Short mmCIF file of C-alpha atoms and ligand atoms in Angstrom, two decimals:
data_model
loop_
_atom_site.label_atom_id
_atom_site.label_comp_id
_atom_site.label_asym_id
_atom_site.label_seq_id
_atom_site.Cartn_x
_atom_site.Cartn_y
_atom_site.Cartn_z
CA MET A 12 37.83 -15.23 -4.64
CA HIS A 13 36.67 -16.67 -7.94
CA ARG A 14 38.77 -15.29 -10.79
CA MET A 15 35.78 -13.68 -12.54
CA LEU A 16 34.64 -11.98 -9.33
CA ALA A 17 38.16 -10.71 -8.67
CA ASP A 18 38.39 -9.37 -12.25
CA ASP A 19 35.03 -7.63 -11.93
CA LEU A 20 35.98 -6.16 -8.57
CA ALA A 21 39.13 -4.73 -10.11
CA ARG A 22 37.22 -3.33 -13.08
CA PHE A 23 34.02 -2.32 -11.28
CA PRO A 24 34.06 1.34 -12.45
CA GLU A 25 34.59 0.27 -16.10
CA LEU A 26 31.75 -2.24 -15.85
CA LEU A 27 29.39 0.43 -14.52
CA ARG A 28 30.44 2.72 -17.36
CA SER A 29 29.68 -0.03 -19.88
CA ALA A 30 26.24 -0.55 -18.32
CA ARG A 31 25.68 3.19 -18.49
CA ASP A 32 26.52 3.12 -22.21
CA VAL A 33 24.00 0.34 -22.83
CA ALA A 34 21.36 2.29 -20.91
CA VAL A 35 22.11 5.49 -22.83
CA ARG A 36 21.74 3.67 -26.16
CA ALA A 37 18.48 2.04 -25.03
CA LEU A 38 17.00 5.36 -23.96
CA ALA A 39 18.20 7.17 -27.09
CA GLY A 40 16.57 4.48 -29.22
CA LEU A 41 13.12 4.78 -27.66
CA ASP A 42 11.89 6.99 -30.50
CA GLU A 43 12.92 4.64 -33.31
CA ARG A 44 12.54 1.21 -31.71
CA PRO A 45 9.21 -0.61 -32.35
CA VAL A 46 7.04 0.09 -29.32
CA ALA A 47 6.07 -3.56 -28.84
CA ALA A 48 8.41 -6.53 -29.32
CA LEU A 49 6.57 -9.18 -31.33
CA GLY A 50 9.26 -11.53 -32.69
CA PRO A 51 9.99 -15.06 -31.43
CA VAL A 52 11.99 -15.33 -28.19
CA PRO A 53 15.48 -16.89 -28.34
CA ALA A 54 15.93 -20.56 -27.44
CA ARG A 55 16.81 -21.09 -23.80
CA ALA A 56 20.56 -21.15 -23.16
CA ALA A 57 22.27 -23.70 -20.93
CA LEU A 58 23.25 -22.72 -17.37
CA PRO A 59 26.69 -21.07 -17.63
CA GLU A 60 29.23 -23.38 -15.98
CA ARG A 61 32.27 -21.08 -15.89
CA GLY A 62 30.84 -17.61 -16.26
CA GLU A 63 31.94 -14.84 -18.59
CA GLY A 64 32.29 -11.97 -16.13
CA GLY A 65 30.19 -8.81 -15.98
CA GLU A 66 31.27 -7.55 -19.45
CA GLY A 67 30.48 -10.96 -20.93
CA ALA A 68 27.03 -10.95 -19.34
CA LEU A 69 26.43 -7.46 -20.68
CA ALA A 70 27.40 -8.59 -24.18
CA ARG A 71 25.17 -11.67 -23.95
CA PHE A 72 22.25 -9.56 -22.71
CA THR A 73 22.51 -6.95 -25.47
CA GLU A 74 22.88 -9.61 -28.15
CA ARG A 75 20.21 -12.09 -27.03
CA TRP A 76 17.57 -10.17 -25.08
CA THR A 77 17.55 -6.42 -25.76
CA PRO A 78 16.11 -6.81 -29.30
CA GLY A 79 12.98 -8.30 -27.72
CA LEU A 80 12.36 -5.74 -24.99
CA SER A 81 9.48 -3.33 -25.54
CA ALA A 82 9.79 0.46 -25.58
CA SER A 83 7.50 0.62 -22.54
CA ALA A 84 9.73 3.32 -21.05
CA GLY A 85 8.97 5.47 -24.09
CA PRO A 86 6.29 7.99 -24.99
CA ARG A 87 4.04 5.90 -27.26
CA TYR A 88 3.53 2.74 -25.20
CA LEU A 89 -0.11 3.35 -24.26
CA GLY A 90 -1.05 -0.17 -23.15
CA PHE A 91 -2.43 -0.92 -19.65
CA VAL A 92 -1.50 2.14 -17.54
CA THR A 93 2.23 2.29 -18.02
CA GLY A 94 4.55 4.93 -16.66
CA GLY A 95 8.12 5.49 -17.75
CA VAL A 96 11.18 6.35 -15.75
CA THR A 97 12.15 9.96 -15.10
CA PRO A 98 15.90 10.68 -15.29
CA ALA A 99 16.08 11.31 -11.55
CA SER A 100 14.10 8.18 -10.65
CA LEU A 101 16.44 6.04 -12.78
CA THR A 102 19.36 7.61 -10.94
CA GLY A 103 17.71 6.76 -7.63
CA ASP A 104 17.00 3.23 -8.78
CA TRP A 105 20.63 2.59 -9.73
CA LEU A 106 21.76 3.89 -6.36
CA THR A 107 19.16 1.74 -4.58
CA SER A 108 21.02 -1.29 -5.88
CA ALA A 109 24.45 0.22 -5.35
CA TYR A 110 23.70 0.90 -1.67
CA ASP A 111 21.67 -2.32 -1.32
CA GLN A 112 19.96 -1.29 1.92
CA ASN A 113 17.46 -3.50 3.66
CA ALA A 114 14.63 -1.11 4.53
CA ALA A 115 12.93 -3.73 6.72
CA ALA A 116 14.02 -1.97 9.90
CA ALA A 117 15.78 1.14 11.17
CA THR A 118 18.67 -0.88 12.61
CA GLY A 119 22.04 0.48 11.53
CA SER A 120 20.83 2.48 8.52
CA TRP A 121 18.92 5.66 7.76
CA GLY A 122 17.23 3.95 4.83
CA ALA A 123 13.91 3.35 6.62
CA ALA A 124 13.84 7.00 7.70
CA LEU A 125 14.28 8.04 4.06
CA GLU A 126 11.30 5.84 3.19
CA ARG A 127 9.24 7.55 5.93
CA GLU A 128 10.13 10.98 4.55
CA THR A 129 9.12 9.86 1.05
CA VAL A 130 5.81 8.39 2.26
CA ALA A 131 5.02 11.68 4.06
CA TRP A 132 5.72 13.64 0.84
CA LEU A 133 3.45 11.32 -1.13
CA ALA A 134 0.65 11.62 1.44
CA GLU A 135 0.83 15.40 1.10
CA LEU A 136 0.93 15.18 -2.70
CA PHE A 137 -2.36 13.25 -2.70
CA GLY A 138 -4.03 15.41 -0.04
CA LEU A 139 -3.89 12.87 2.79
CA GLY A 140 -3.64 14.22 6.32
CA ALA A 141 -1.29 13.28 9.15
CA ALA A 142 -3.61 10.49 10.32
CA HIS A 143 -2.57 8.40 7.31
CA GLY A 144 0.60 6.33 7.67
CA GLY A 145 2.06 4.51 4.72
CA ALA A 146 4.57 2.01 3.41
CA PHE A 147 6.08 1.07 0.06
CA VAL A 148 4.97 -2.17 -1.57
CA THR A 149 5.60 -3.63 -5.03
CA GLY A 150 2.47 -2.51 -6.88
CA ALA A 151 -1.19 -1.61 -6.63
CA THR A 152 -2.21 -5.26 -6.38
CA MET A 153 -0.11 -5.60 -3.26
CA SER A 154 -1.33 -2.22 -2.00
CA ASN A 155 -4.95 -3.35 -2.41
CA THR A 156 -4.09 -6.64 -0.72
CA VAL A 157 -2.55 -4.90 2.29
CA GLY A 158 -5.46 -2.45 2.55
CA LEU A 159 -7.99 -5.28 2.44
CA ALA A 160 -5.97 -7.30 4.96
CA ILE A 161 -6.28 -4.39 7.39
CA ALA A 162 -10.01 -4.22 6.55
CA ARG A 163 -10.30 -7.91 7.38
CA GLU A 164 -8.65 -7.30 10.76
CA TRP A 165 -11.05 -4.40 11.36
CA LEU A 166 -14.03 -6.68 10.71
CA GLY A 167 -12.59 -8.95 13.40
CA GLU A 168 -12.42 -6.00 15.79
CA ARG A 169 -16.11 -5.23 15.13
CA LEU A 170 -17.13 -8.86 15.60
CA GLY A 171 -14.89 -9.60 18.57
CA VAL A 172 -12.59 -11.98 16.67
CA ASP A 173 -8.79 -11.78 16.40
CA VAL A 174 -8.46 -12.65 12.71
CA SER A 175 -4.66 -12.71 12.65
CA ARG A 176 -4.81 -15.54 15.21
CA ALA A 177 -8.12 -17.25 14.52
CA GLY A 178 -8.03 -17.02 10.72
CA ALA A 179 -10.41 -15.49 8.21
CA ALA A 180 -12.90 -18.34 8.62
CA ALA A 181 -13.71 -17.05 12.12
CA LEU A 182 -15.41 -14.05 10.48
CA GLY A 183 -17.96 -16.09 8.58
CA PRO A 184 -18.97 -14.76 5.15
CA VAL A 185 -17.69 -11.22 4.51
CA ASP A 186 -19.49 -8.65 2.35
CA VAL A 187 -17.30 -6.60 0.01
CA LEU A 188 -19.28 -4.01 -1.95
CA SER A 189 -17.93 -2.19 -5.00
CA GLY A 190 -19.08 -0.61 -8.27
CA SER A 191 -16.29 -1.14 -10.83
CA PRO A 192 -13.43 -2.79 -8.93
CA HIS A 193 -10.10 -3.51 -10.60
CA SER A 194 -9.44 -7.22 -11.15
CA SER A 195 -6.70 -7.13 -8.52
CA VAL A 196 -9.36 -6.70 -5.83
CA GLY A 197 -10.71 -10.19 -6.61
CA LYS A 198 -7.16 -11.53 -6.50
CA ALA A 199 -6.58 -9.88 -3.12
CA LEU A 200 -9.80 -11.37 -1.71
CA SER A 201 -8.69 -14.79 -2.91
CA VAL A 202 -5.28 -14.42 -1.23
CA LEU A 203 -6.86 -13.15 1.98
CA GLY A 204 -9.21 -16.09 2.39
CA ILE A 205 -12.25 -13.85 2.03
CA GLY A 206 -13.00 -15.29 -1.39
CA ARG A 207 -13.53 -13.76 -4.83
CA ASP A 208 -17.25 -14.56 -4.69
CA ARG A 209 -17.73 -12.27 -1.69
CA LEU A 210 -17.15 -9.28 -3.98
CA ARG A 211 -20.69 -8.06 -4.54
CA PRO A 212 -21.20 -5.70 -7.46
CA VAL A 213 -23.22 -2.57 -6.73
CA PRO A 214 -25.12 -0.91 -9.62
CA LEU A 215 -23.41 1.94 -11.45
CA LEU A 216 -24.72 5.36 -12.36
CA PRO A 217 -26.75 5.30 -15.58
CA GLY A 218 -25.32 6.33 -18.94
CA ASP A 219 -21.64 6.12 -19.88
CA ARG A 220 -20.59 5.74 -16.26
CA GLU A 221 -18.41 3.32 -14.29
CA ALA A 222 -18.93 5.16 -10.99
CA VAL A 223 -21.00 3.48 -8.30
CA ASP A 224 -24.58 4.63 -7.75
CA VAL A 225 -24.36 5.85 -4.15
CA THR A 226 -28.10 5.41 -3.66
CA ALA A 227 -27.76 1.75 -4.65
CA LEU A 228 -24.77 1.40 -2.31
CA ASP A 229 -26.85 2.92 0.47
CA ALA A 230 -29.56 0.30 -0.17
CA ALA A 231 -27.01 -2.56 -0.31
CA LEU A 232 -25.54 -1.47 3.04
CA ALA A 233 -29.02 -1.12 4.58
CA ALA A 234 -29.77 -4.70 3.51
CA LEU A 235 -26.87 -5.96 5.65
CA ASP A 236 -28.93 -5.27 8.79
CA GLY A 237 -26.04 -3.78 10.75
CA ARG A 238 -23.44 -6.40 9.74
CA PRO A 239 -20.07 -4.63 9.26
CA ALA A 240 -18.76 -4.73 5.69
CA ILE A 241 -15.97 -3.57 3.39
CA VAL A 242 -16.59 -1.00 0.66
CA VAL A 243 -14.03 -0.69 -2.14
CA ALA A 244 -14.38 2.70 -3.79
CA ASN A 245 -12.74 3.26 -7.15
CA ALA A 246 -10.92 6.48 -7.90
CA GLY A 247 -10.01 6.02 -11.54
CA THR A 248 -11.37 2.97 -13.37
CA VAL A 249 -9.09 1.49 -16.02
CA ASN A 250 -11.52 1.65 -18.96
CA THR A 251 -12.86 5.18 -18.75
CA VAL A 252 -11.22 6.64 -15.61
CA ASP A 253 -14.47 7.24 -13.82
CA PHE A 254 -14.47 8.20 -10.14
CA ASP A 255 -16.79 7.16 -7.34
CA ASP A 256 -18.10 10.06 -5.26
CA LEU A 257 -15.75 9.52 -2.32
CA ARG A 258 -17.30 12.21 -0.12
CA ALA A 259 -20.80 10.79 -0.52
CA ILE A 260 -19.57 7.24 0.16
CA ALA A 261 -17.64 8.33 3.24
CA ALA A 262 -20.75 10.13 4.50
CA LEU A 263 -22.62 6.79 4.51
CA ARG A 264 -20.44 5.76 7.44
CA ARG A 265 -22.62 7.94 9.66
CA ARG A 266 -25.37 5.35 9.17
CA TYR A 267 -23.55 2.11 8.33
CA ASP A 268 -20.57 0.26 9.73
CA PHE A 269 -18.00 -0.31 6.97
CA TRP A 270 -14.32 -0.04 6.16
CA LEU A 271 -13.67 2.27 3.23
CA HIS A 272 -10.81 1.20 1.00
CA VAL A 273 -10.08 3.40 -2.02
CA ASP A 274 -8.25 2.03 -5.05
CA ALA A 275 -6.72 5.22 -6.43
CA ALA A 276 -3.91 3.40 -8.25
CA PHE A 277 -3.44 6.14 -10.82
CA GLY A 278 -6.52 8.31 -10.21
CA ALA A 279 -4.92 9.79 -7.08
CA PHE A 280 -2.75 11.87 -9.41
CA ALA A 281 -5.85 13.89 -10.36
CA ALA A 282 -5.13 15.69 -7.06
CA LEU A 283 -2.14 17.32 -8.78
CA SER A 284 -4.22 19.17 -11.35
CA PRO A 285 -6.37 21.92 -9.82
CA ALA A 286 -8.96 21.40 -12.57
CA HIS A 287 -9.26 17.67 -11.79
CA ALA A 288 -8.61 17.58 -8.04
CA PRO A 289 -12.35 17.59 -7.21
CA LEU A 290 -12.48 14.04 -8.66
CA VAL A 291 -10.59 12.76 -5.60
CA ALA A 292 -12.14 15.06 -3.00
CA GLY A 293 -12.74 12.97 0.11
CA LEU A 294 -9.77 10.64 -0.43
CA ASP A 295 -8.48 11.61 3.00
CA GLU A 296 -11.60 10.15 4.61
CA ALA A 297 -10.73 6.62 3.48
CA ASP A 298 -9.54 4.03 5.99
CA SER A 299 -7.03 2.67 3.49
CA VAL A 300 -5.79 3.95 0.13
CA CYS A 301 -3.90 2.30 -2.73
CA VAL A 302 -1.68 4.39 -5.03
CA ASP A 303 0.58 2.95 -7.68
CA LEU A 304 3.89 4.71 -8.31
CA HIS A 305 5.28 2.83 -11.31
CA LYS A 306 2.37 4.29 -13.28
CA TRP A 307 1.96 8.06 -13.04
CA LEU A 308 4.88 8.84 -10.72
CA ASN A 309 7.07 7.44 -13.53
CA VAL A 310 9.42 5.54 -11.25
CA PRO A 311 10.76 2.13 -12.33
CA TYR A 312 8.97 -1.11 -11.50
CA ASP A 313 8.10 -2.13 -8.95
CA ALA A 314 6.66 0.49 -6.63
CA ALA A 315 3.39 1.49 -5.01
CA VAL A 316 2.36 2.94 -1.69
CA GLN A 317 -0.26 1.80 0.77
CA PHE A 318 -1.81 4.28 3.20
CA THR A 319 -4.00 3.62 6.22
CA ARG A 320 -5.30 5.34 9.35
CA ARG A 321 -5.17 2.12 11.39
CA ARG A 322 -1.54 1.26 11.81
CA ASP A 323 -2.41 -0.73 14.95
CA LEU A 324 -4.49 -3.15 12.86
CA GLN A 325 -1.80 -3.25 10.17
CA VAL A 326 0.72 -4.33 12.81
CA ALA A 327 -1.73 -6.95 14.07
CA VAL A 328 -1.78 -8.48 10.55
CA PHE A 329 1.84 -8.13 9.50
CA HIS A 330 3.95 -8.09 12.66
CA ASN A 331 6.92 -10.37 12.49
CA GLU A 332 8.15 -10.65 16.02
CA SER A 333 11.11 -12.73 17.06
CA PRO A 334 14.01 -12.38 19.47
CA TYR A 335 16.26 -11.35 16.62
CA LEU A 336 13.85 -8.90 15.02
CA GLY A 337 12.39 -7.45 18.22
CA PRO A 338 8.79 -6.41 18.92
CA PRO A 339 7.05 -3.58 17.01
CA ALA A 340 7.98 -0.22 18.56
CA ASP A 341 5.92 3.00 18.78
CA GLU A 342 6.97 3.70 15.23
CA PRO A 343 6.88 0.13 13.91
CA ASP A 344 9.56 -0.96 11.46
CA PHE A 345 8.36 -1.68 7.94
CA LEU A 346 8.80 -5.43 8.41
CA HIS A 347 5.81 -5.19 10.80
CA LEU A 348 3.69 -3.34 8.20
CA THR A 349 4.11 -5.13 4.87
CA PRO A 350 4.00 -8.66 3.47
CA GLU A 351 7.78 -8.62 2.93
CA THR A 352 10.28 -8.78 5.75
CA SER A 353 13.51 -7.89 3.95
CA ARG A 354 12.80 -5.21 1.35
CA ARG A 355 14.84 -3.01 -0.94
CA LEU A 356 14.93 0.75 -0.44
CA ARG A 357 12.15 1.06 -3.00
CA ALA A 358 11.44 4.63 -1.88
CA LEU A 359 14.71 6.02 -3.23
CA PRO A 360 13.65 6.45 -6.91
CA ALA A 361 10.50 8.27 -5.76
CA TRP A 362 12.54 10.39 -3.34
CA PHE A 363 14.92 11.34 -6.18
CA SER A 364 12.14 12.20 -8.59
CA LEU A 365 10.15 14.26 -6.09
CA THR A 366 13.33 16.07 -5.09
CA ALA A 367 14.24 16.69 -8.71
CA TYR A 368 10.87 17.87 -10.08
CA GLY A 369 8.66 18.64 -7.10
CA ARG A 370 4.91 18.90 -7.01
CA ASP A 371 5.12 21.41 -9.83
CA GLY A 372 6.96 19.08 -12.19
CA TYR A 373 4.45 16.32 -11.56
CA ARG A 374 1.53 18.66 -12.11
CA GLU A 375 3.02 19.44 -15.53
CA ILE A 376 3.31 15.72 -16.42
CA VAL A 377 -0.25 14.96 -15.29
CA GLU A 378 -1.76 17.94 -17.10
CA ARG A 379 0.20 17.25 -20.30
CA ASN A 380 -0.87 13.59 -20.28
CA ILE A 381 -4.51 14.60 -19.81
CA ALA A 382 -4.24 17.14 -22.63
CA GLU A 383 -2.74 14.51 -24.99
CA ALA A 384 -5.47 12.00 -24.10
CA ARG A 385 -8.05 14.66 -24.97
CA ARG A 386 -6.24 15.40 -28.23
CA LEU A 387 -6.23 11.73 -29.24
CA GLY A 388 -9.88 11.47 -28.21
CA SER A 389 -10.87 14.37 -30.47
CA GLY A 390 -8.78 12.89 -33.29
CA ILE A 391 -10.50 9.51 -32.98
CA ASP A 392 -13.89 11.17 -32.75
CA ALA A 393 -13.22 12.81 -36.12
CA LEU A 394 -12.34 9.49 -37.84
CA ALA A 395 -15.05 7.67 -39.79
CA ASP A 396 -13.65 4.19 -38.97
CA LEU A 397 -13.45 4.56 -35.17
CA ARG A 398 -15.71 5.76 -32.40
CA LEU A 399 -15.23 6.69 -28.75
CA LEU A 400 -17.03 4.49 -26.22
CA ALA A 401 -16.90 7.08 -23.44
CA PRO A 402 -15.84 10.69 -23.03
CA VAL A 403 -12.15 11.18 -22.22
CA ARG A 404 -12.45 11.98 -18.51
CA LEU A 405 -8.76 11.98 -17.61
CA ASN A 406 -5.89 10.12 -19.27
CA VAL A 407 -7.47 7.11 -21.02
CA VAL A 408 -9.15 6.95 -24.43
CA CYS A 409 -11.54 4.01 -24.80
CA PHE A 410 -12.66 3.39 -28.38
CA THR A 411 -13.64 0.78 -30.91
CA LEU A 412 -14.45 0.25 -34.58
CA ALA A 413 -17.35 2.34 -35.86
CA GLU A 414 -18.64 -0.58 -37.96
CA ASN A 415 -19.03 -4.12 -36.61
CA PRO A 416 -16.73 -4.07 -33.56
CA ALA A 417 -16.60 -7.88 -33.34
CA GLN A 418 -13.84 -9.36 -31.16
CA ASP A 419 -11.84 -10.74 -34.11
CA ARG A 420 -11.91 -7.38 -35.91
CA VAL A 421 -10.87 -5.42 -32.83
CA ASP A 422 -8.09 -7.98 -32.20
CA ALA A 423 -6.95 -7.55 -35.79
CA LEU A 424 -6.86 -3.78 -35.31
CA ALA A 425 -4.75 -4.19 -32.14
CA ARG A 426 -2.33 -6.49 -34.01
CA ALA A 427 -2.03 -4.11 -36.96
CA VAL A 428 -1.35 -1.16 -34.66
CA ALA A 429 1.31 -3.11 -32.74
CA ALA A 430 2.89 -4.29 -36.00
CA SER A 431 3.23 -0.67 -37.14
CA GLY A 432 5.77 -0.28 -34.33
CA GLU A 433 4.38 3.19 -33.68
CA THR A 434 2.36 2.48 -30.58
CA PHE A 435 1.02 -0.30 -28.38
CA LEU A 436 -2.54 -0.40 -27.04
CA THR A 437 -4.24 -3.07 -24.96
CA PRO A 438 -7.75 -4.48 -25.41
CA THR A 439 -10.74 -4.37 -23.12
CA VAL A 440 -14.47 -4.94 -23.21
CA TYR A 441 -16.57 -1.94 -22.28
CA GLY A 442 -20.35 -2.17 -21.93
CA GLY A 443 -20.16 -5.56 -23.66
CA VAL A 444 -18.30 -4.08 -26.67
CA PRO A 445 -14.74 -5.25 -27.55
CA ALA A 446 -12.56 -2.15 -27.50
CA LEU A 447 -9.06 -0.72 -27.22
CA ARG A 448 -7.63 1.64 -24.63
CA ALA A 449 -4.93 4.25 -25.02
CA ALA A 450 -3.62 5.26 -21.58
CA PHE A 451 -1.37 8.31 -21.24
CA SER A 452 0.92 8.28 -18.22
CA ASN A 453 4.46 8.62 -19.56
CA TRP A 454 6.42 11.79 -18.74
CA ARG A 455 7.92 11.89 -22.27
CA THR A 456 4.70 11.97 -24.30
CA THR A 457 4.20 15.11 -26.39
CA GLU A 458 1.85 16.37 -29.09
CA GLU A 459 4.13 14.89 -31.77
CA ASP A 460 3.68 11.42 -30.22
CA THR A 461 -0.09 11.80 -30.23
CA ARG A 462 0.10 12.76 -33.91
CA ARG A 463 2.06 9.56 -34.64
CA VAL A 464 -0.39 7.42 -32.65
CA LEU A 465 -3.37 8.90 -34.46
CA ALA A 466 -1.69 8.37 -37.83
CA ALA A 467 -1.02 4.71 -36.99
CA LEU A 468 -4.63 4.21 -35.88
CA THR A 469 -5.96 5.93 -38.99
CA ALA A 470 -3.90 3.70 -41.28
CA ALA A 471 -4.64 0.46 -39.40
CA SER A 472 -8.40 1.03 -39.18
CA ALA A 473 -8.68 2.09 -42.83
CA ALA A 474 -6.82 -1.09 -43.93
CA LEU A 475 -9.06 -3.44 -41.92
C1 LIG B 23 -2.86 -1.00 -12.36
C2 LIG B 23 -3.96 -1.06 -11.37
C3 LIG B 23 -3.96 -2.01 -10.35
C4 LIG B 23 -2.92 -3.10 -10.25
O1 LIG B 23 -1.64 -2.54 -10.22
P1 LIG B 23 -0.29 -3.37 -10.30
O2 LIG B 23 0.72 -2.32 -10.05
O3 LIG B 23 -0.23 -3.92 -11.69
O4 LIG B 23 -0.32 -4.42 -9.27
C5 LIG B 23 -4.99 -1.94 -9.42
N1 LIG B 23 -5.96 -1.02 -9.52
C6 LIG B 23 -6.01 -0.11 -10.51
C7 LIG B 23 -7.13 0.87 -10.57
C8 LIG B 23 -5.00 -0.10 -11.47
O5 LIG B 23 -5.02 0.81 -12.45
#
């Protein structure tokens, strides 16, 4: 054995303790560290020829790279939709690597069974019935991709074509209808050979809304003259967290032939708050559902779950049969359900966190995040220099400059806010207006954080 490996093997417990110390310092510093890292990155180092051992690598990492890592695990990183890491999920994540299971199949390990238990818990959390099976994937983009791959196979079933064998071209042009789809849907359609241009926008409800106009969707489906289609419903848009009326869309299936995919990446968590659960009523009626977990479940990257009622079609797309892997069984192994074959036991952090905090703990996180988004929204509404672009419907505040919200001025505001070190927000364009979004989905965020964010925004907008 190489000398460095032998040393590390002998000192493995000490090395893990050192890593623990680095982690403890990083987490303790989340409140003081600038939220975004803006400085120049270090010059690239040469490939290490001899190696410095685990302790050496830890020293090199803390010295060269940790100063430039953002405080995205902390309470005031409000860019994109960014969750943190609960204590229990971090514990589960460490042990995922320590046990290093391959959850591809059930052979020789209970890991895959643990994933099945976790998926069943998540289905229940989001109000999905027993007809929905699920699997862990790396993020909502991949969850949307898998859902739309199953939709593509379903179109083949309707048209008498085996897409997994004949290819997507055998379908001819596919119609994908959606109101305010996330950008990852276009990416998924590109990957799947359906094509980004086949995503056909359907008019939205009038006013400050991003939800699809179901009457317009009805008309768009009628115009297909009986051709089967895919509808992507959106349960939580990223700008203003608007929700399509899932029940009304699902009811259209009585008259039209379509696959209903719901992108509920973070909106699915509305189900946890009794006051907001009606926003996702009807989710269970979807044919496939995307839910991200590294956002509001506050587990580490990278984790999401993909649910569907049509496991048979999922196996048709993803099965990976060979003499050494075996054919899909009655309960197909995950390698027959997801793009990956070998896969880490990604479910373990979620299993830990659900075991540690339960439905009740997650309801508290979701409701606190919504309350803080509302608080920031009211604070911004009261400022002369800023104005809200939409009501705060759930956990995102979408706002811009009250006077002349030109792109360069909004960019300058974003830079000034990031430079304050107090918070980090990401830009968007809403209704043609350059804007910023503050998205609350971190389990640590409290009223004191919102006060600091509002103070930073007040100062930056006044100085513009
Ligand atoms: C974040 C998000 C995605 C993409 O998620 P990734 O985890 O970044 O792949 C898709 N849809 C919605 C609605 C999202 O919020």
